[in-house]
Amino acid sequence: MSEIKRIGVLTSGGDAPGMNAAVRAVVRSCVYYNTDVYGIYEGYKGLIDGNLRQMSVRSVNNILGSGGTILRSSRSPEFRTEEGRRRAWEVLKKNKIDALVAIGGDGTFSGALQLGKEYDIQVVGIPATIDNDIAGTDYSIGYDSASNVVVSCVDKIRDTALSHNRLFFVEVMGRDTGFIALRSGIASGAICIMVPERNISIEELIAILRKGYRNRKTSSIVLVAEGNENGGAVELAKAVNEKYKDYETKVTILGHLQRGGDPSCFDRVIASEMGVAGVEGLLNGNTGFMTGYHCGKIVETPLNTVKLEKKQLNENLVKIAQILSI
Ligand code: F6P
């Protein structure tokens, strides 16, 4: 029988489509299991400030399909300090909260892990970041929706690229990883995908473009992850332009467009599954874990393992991108 009477839930770090679906799943499963649930606003900053409110089954009406996060989010430098976490603990204790669901990415999990080590509170992480850079899960909430935004934007860019015989460099998010670029690059038929994990030199890139031109490609899209080592879309376009003149070149940076909009069906479903699994795990007495999605199943991974492992790009997708872009 669980000791937990009251659970707090927050969203932290960059917002991601599907965070609301996860909040809804946490709130509704708490109600289902007769456990009080408190929404903590603006992530760890709101926790430190005591910005929280009890939620009911109706507090999460009509949010399943909306982007952003109704709990709002922040990146809190204060929570990284011992003093910040002590103040957060005081708020949790005062409000009789026994367990915390932290929905977010890498920084969010570091905070939850540290709080769980220092104080008597159960913690669970639910992976939500468009970057998909979290080990222990094949997908994080928001990644599928953001990839769909990129694909739909690149499809539009391709119309104009084709009409004018142009070469486009399209920059996407992903922080220091290339997960968004790789997946959406395959889905939108990019000639080359520039990611931080694989360095492609300017000379190699030009050779790929030349080959495409010789193979009668009249326009091309190069997808560039923002963390790419030899430059973002602007720098790459400039460097290529200096040596290669077959196409007129244009640059598009998609930016925060990728974080907005309705979550995809896939994100809504994994967010619902992870939210319920997170609450059930806490009620079963588990702590310091993340609910992930691996090979079609929800799995639990210790947060410290998640933090230690660096998630790798799918090699098969890298190869497929090369085979199909000729
Ligand atoms: O982690 C999500 C993300 O969108 C990254 O892809 C990007 O580098 C970063 O957040 C942007 O952060 P901000 O919204 O604070 O500018």
XYZ file of C-alpha atoms and ligand atoms in Angstrom:
342
model
C 0.000 0.000 0.000
C 1.401 3.389 -1.041
C 2.379 6.020 1.524
C 1.885 8.778 -1.008
C -1.034 11.113 -0.369
C -0.125 14.094 -2.507
C 1.836 14.461 -5.763
C 3.193 17.667 -7.314
C 3.677 18.047 -11.081
C 5.709 20.622 -12.984
C 7.018 21.291 -16.483
C 10.519 22.692 -16.826
C 13.029 23.730 -19.522
C 11.965 24.375 -23.123
C 8.271 23.700 -23.670
C 7.378 20.830 -26.006
C 4.107 19.885 -27.744
C 2.530 17.093 -25.700
C 3.564 18.464 -22.302
C -0.101 19.277 -21.680
C -1.110 15.729 -22.539
C 1.414 14.515 -19.947
C 0.112 16.952 -17.300
C -3.438 15.763 -18.011
C -2.374 12.131 -17.676
C -0.646 12.805 -14.352
C -3.607 14.750 -12.938
C -6.242 12.273 -14.099
C -4.325 9.203 -12.943
C -3.801 10.814 -9.511
C -7.546 11.418 -9.273
C -8.190 7.852 -10.483
C -5.942 6.495 -7.708
C -7.430 8.805 -5.030
C -4.269 10.853 -4.628
C -4.226 14.660 -4.298
C -2.389 16.448 -7.089
C -0.866 19.932 -7.150
C 0.166 21.803 -10.283
C 3.405 23.752 -9.776
C 3.639 26.775 -12.081
C 6.779 27.930 -13.965
C 8.889 24.878 -13.193
C 11.461 24.877 -10.395
C 11.262 28.673 -10.124
C 7.571 28.373 -9.202
C 8.385 25.586 -6.765
C 10.877 27.806 -4.949
C 8.363 30.695 -4.959
C 5.477 28.497 -3.731
C 3.508 29.080 -6.941
C 1.275 25.995 -6.835
C -2.401 25.081 -6.811
C -4.450 21.950 -6.223
C -5.786 20.454 -9.443
C -8.946 18.497 -10.091
C -10.033 16.258 -12.895
C -11.631 19.300 -14.589
C -8.465 21.472 -14.313
C -7.107 19.631 -17.330
C -10.172 19.823 -19.588
C -9.451 20.442 -23.267
C -5.679 20.602 -23.028
C -4.841 17.228 -24.614
C -4.477 18.731 -28.074
C -2.866 22.070 -27.274
C 0.807 23.025 -27.566
C 2.935 24.741 -24.917
C 2.274 23.991 -21.257
C -0.619 25.245 -19.100
C 1.740 25.007 -16.098
C 4.172 27.294 -17.938
C 7.913 26.659 -17.792
C 11.251 28.204 -16.881
C 14.938 27.466 -16.602
C 15.831 28.138 -12.964
C 19.485 28.910 -12.112
C 18.448 29.173 -8.437
C 17.323 25.551 -8.284
C 20.877 24.517 -9.260
C 22.066 25.848 -5.891
C 21.737 24.056 -2.533
C 19.935 27.063 -1.109
C 17.408 27.053 -3.976
C 16.641 23.371 -3.467
C 16.330 23.879 0.304
C 13.701 26.565 -0.305
C 11.904 24.267 -2.763
C 11.908 21.506 -0.137
C 10.372 23.871 2.429
C 7.512 24.573 0.005
C 6.985 20.851 -0.650
C 6.988 20.088 3.080
C 4.609 22.955 3.887
C 2.170 21.704 1.234
C 2.565 18.055 2.326
C 3.718 16.942 -1.119
C 5.342 13.475 -0.932
C 6.328 12.996 -4.565
C 7.210 15.080 -7.599
C 6.627 14.461 -11.318
C 9.112 16.528 -13.337
C 8.254 16.810 -17.035
C 11.131 18.080 -19.185
C 14.601 17.301 -20.466
C 18.128 16.871 -19.246
C 18.297 19.906 -16.916
C 14.903 19.048 -15.433
C 16.107 15.549 -14.592
C 19.338 16.795 -12.997
C 17.225 18.957 -10.689
C 14.810 16.139 -9.795
C 17.635 13.679 -9.163
C 19.481 16.102 -6.895
C 16.329 16.993 -4.933
C 15.524 13.283 -4.463
C 19.067 12.643 -3.155
C 19.051 15.536 -0.709
C 15.510 15.295 0.678
C 12.892 12.729 1.582
C 10.822 12.976 -1.578
C 10.062 10.502 -4.362
C 10.780 11.796 -7.864
C 9.998 10.669 -11.391
C 11.055 12.247 -14.696
C 8.918 12.245 -17.838
C 11.002 12.984 -20.955
C 9.625 15.963 -22.882
C 11.910 17.849 -25.241
C 11.765 18.391 -28.981
C 15.510 17.565 -29.108
C 14.965 13.837 -28.336
C 18.411 13.789 -26.715
C 17.444 11.763 -23.625
C 18.965 8.294 -23.163
C 16.635 5.529 -21.943
C 13.813 6.405 -24.318
C 13.461 6.053 -28.081
C 11.235 9.126 -28.166
C 10.761 12.113 -25.915
C 7.447 13.972 -25.916
C 7.440 16.762 -28.516
C 10.023 15.304 -30.874
C 7.483 13.826 -33.265
C 5.416 17.025 -33.392
C 8.492 19.215 -33.950
C 9.747 16.882 -36.702
C 6.334 17.146 -38.386
C 6.559 20.954 -38.289
C 10.002 20.799 -39.919
C 8.778 18.426 -42.630
C 5.776 20.605 -43.414
C 7.996 23.736 -43.608
C 10.580 22.021 -45.823
C 7.826 20.777 -48.148
C 6.781 24.410 -48.606
C 10.370 25.570 -49.087
C 10.844 22.875 -51.712
C 8.000 24.336 -53.809
C 9.811 27.634 -54.130
C 13.258 25.973 -54.407
C 12.001 23.924 -57.374
C 10.402 26.919 -59.046
C 13.635 28.951 -58.926
C 16.343 26.225 -59.190
C 17.662 27.187 -55.769
C 19.757 25.587 -53.060
C 18.288 26.085 -49.559
C 20.078 25.687 -46.255
C 17.399 25.067 -43.613
C 18.463 25.241 -39.963
C 16.594 23.274 -37.320
C 16.830 23.055 -33.525
C 18.297 20.196 -31.494
C 20.792 21.991 -29.270
C 24.024 19.932 -29.616
C 22.377 16.899 -31.236
C 21.069 16.005 -34.688
C 17.937 13.963 -33.945
C 15.452 16.486 -35.377
C 17.656 17.106 -38.424
C 18.174 13.421 -39.217
C 14.556 12.318 -38.962
C 13.001 15.314 -40.664
C 15.795 15.347 -43.273
C 14.892 11.808 -44.327
C 11.182 12.618 -44.330
C 11.670 15.726 -46.464
C 14.268 14.352 -48.898
C 17.240 16.546 -47.963
C 20.328 16.037 -50.162
C 22.577 16.337 -47.123
C 21.952 16.397 -43.356
C 24.550 18.256 -41.308
C 24.596 17.086 -37.676
C 27.013 17.628 -34.769
C 27.554 13.873 -34.400
C 29.024 13.519 -37.957
C 31.371 16.105 -39.292
C 30.958 16.695 -43.042
C 33.533 19.168 -44.369
C 32.664 22.017 -46.750
C 34.583 20.177 -49.506
C 32.570 16.989 -48.935
C 29.333 18.968 -48.907
C 30.243 20.678 -52.185
C 31.121 17.289 -53.721
C 27.655 15.983 -52.732
C 25.955 19.060 -54.227
C 28.010 18.827 -57.449
C 27.122 15.167 -57.831
C 23.426 15.978 -57.353
C 23.655 18.733 -59.954
C 25.337 16.348 -62.428
C 22.500 13.882 -61.711
C 20.067 16.590 -62.910
C 18.856 17.834 -59.508
C 17.566 21.311 -60.310
C 17.232 22.344 -56.662
C 18.375 20.985 -53.315
C 17.725 21.222 -49.591
C 20.525 20.903 -47.041
C 19.192 20.393 -43.524
C 21.463 21.799 -40.825
C 21.218 21.073 -37.088
C 21.812 24.260 -35.068
C 24.705 22.591 -33.205
C 26.531 21.499 -36.371
C 30.270 21.814 -35.755
C 31.386 23.671 -38.880
C 28.588 26.202 -38.686
C 24.865 26.826 -38.803
C 22.905 27.423 -42.010
C 24.163 31.008 -42.493
C 27.849 30.096 -42.127
C 27.554 26.985 -44.289
C 25.718 28.815 -47.065
C 28.418 31.510 -47.070
C 31.277 28.983 -47.139
C 29.665 26.925 -49.919
C 28.807 30.021 -51.965
C 32.436 31.121 -52.036
C 33.478 27.976 -53.904
C 30.372 26.609 -55.597
C 28.110 28.551 -57.956
C 25.735 26.126 -59.708
C 22.714 27.287 -57.697
C 21.432 30.522 -56.250
C 21.512 29.966 -52.464
C 18.984 30.887 -49.766
C 18.829 30.317 -45.995
C 15.840 29.641 -43.701
C 16.137 29.306 -39.919
C 13.005 27.644 -38.546
C 13.666 28.594 -34.898
C 10.874 28.485 -32.321
C 8.223 27.654 -34.914
C 9.343 24.078 -34.240
C 8.292 24.195 -30.589
C 4.760 25.468 -31.187
C 1.529 23.985 -32.422
C -0.666 21.029 -31.624
C 0.992 17.800 -30.512
C 0.851 14.909 -32.991
C -1.234 11.814 -32.266
C 1.990 9.948 -31.438
C 3.076 12.560 -28.875
C -0.368 12.645 -27.254
C -0.340 8.873 -26.855
C 3.195 8.514 -25.447
C 2.583 11.489 -23.132
C -0.579 9.785 -21.846
C 1.215 6.470 -21.374
C 4.231 8.033 -19.658
C 2.087 10.206 -17.383
C 0.050 7.274 -16.119
C 3.152 5.072 -15.767
C 4.932 7.809 -13.800
C 2.136 8.085 -11.240
C 1.776 4.299 -10.983
C 5.541 3.947 -10.452
C 5.480 6.493 -7.618
C 2.466 4.828 -6.012
C 4.345 1.506 -6.206
C 7.077 3.095 -4.104
C 9.652 3.737 -6.873
C 11.796 6.850 -6.948
C 14.644 8.380 -8.981
C 13.427 6.926 -12.283
C 12.307 8.056 -15.712
C 9.402 6.609 -17.673
C 10.653 6.020 -21.219
C 9.363 4.447 -24.411
C 11.435 1.607 -25.833
C 10.453 -0.737 -28.689
C 6.751 -0.017 -28.255
C 6.710 -0.426 -24.485
C 6.869 1.914 -21.508
C 10.027 1.226 -19.485
C 11.534 2.631 -16.289
C 15.200 3.692 -16.229
C 17.050 5.081 -13.184
C 17.574 8.823 -13.624
C 21.284 8.548 -12.887
C 21.703 6.051 -15.755
C 19.776 8.411 -18.030
C 22.105 11.231 -17.029
C 25.292 9.215 -17.612
C 24.517 7.826 -21.065
C 24.842 9.839 -24.251
C 22.082 9.005 -26.684
C 23.422 7.937 -30.086
C 21.993 8.682 -33.523
C 20.393 5.711 -35.251
C 23.168 4.489 -37.613
C 20.674 2.846 -39.913
C 18.882 6.163 -40.438
C 22.227 7.850 -41.186
C 22.889 5.221 -43.872
C 19.361 5.456 -45.288
C 19.716 9.230 -45.599
C 22.901 8.742 -47.666
C 21.447 6.002 -49.882
C 18.299 7.936 -50.707
C 19.794 11.364 -51.369
C 21.651 10.486 -54.614
O 15.795 22.182 -25.789
C 14.826 22.664 -26.653
C 15.348 23.833 -27.467
O 14.310 24.278 -28.317
C 16.624 23.563 -28.253
O 16.383 22.865 -29.450
C 17.132 24.961 -28.464
O 18.527 24.954 -28.652
C 16.760 25.642 -27.171
O 15.702 24.892 -26.600
C 16.322 27.068 -27.343
O 16.086 27.582 -26.068
P 15.332 28.950 -25.782
O 13.874 28.723 -26.057
O 15.600 29.207 -24.349
O 15.903 29.944 -26.723
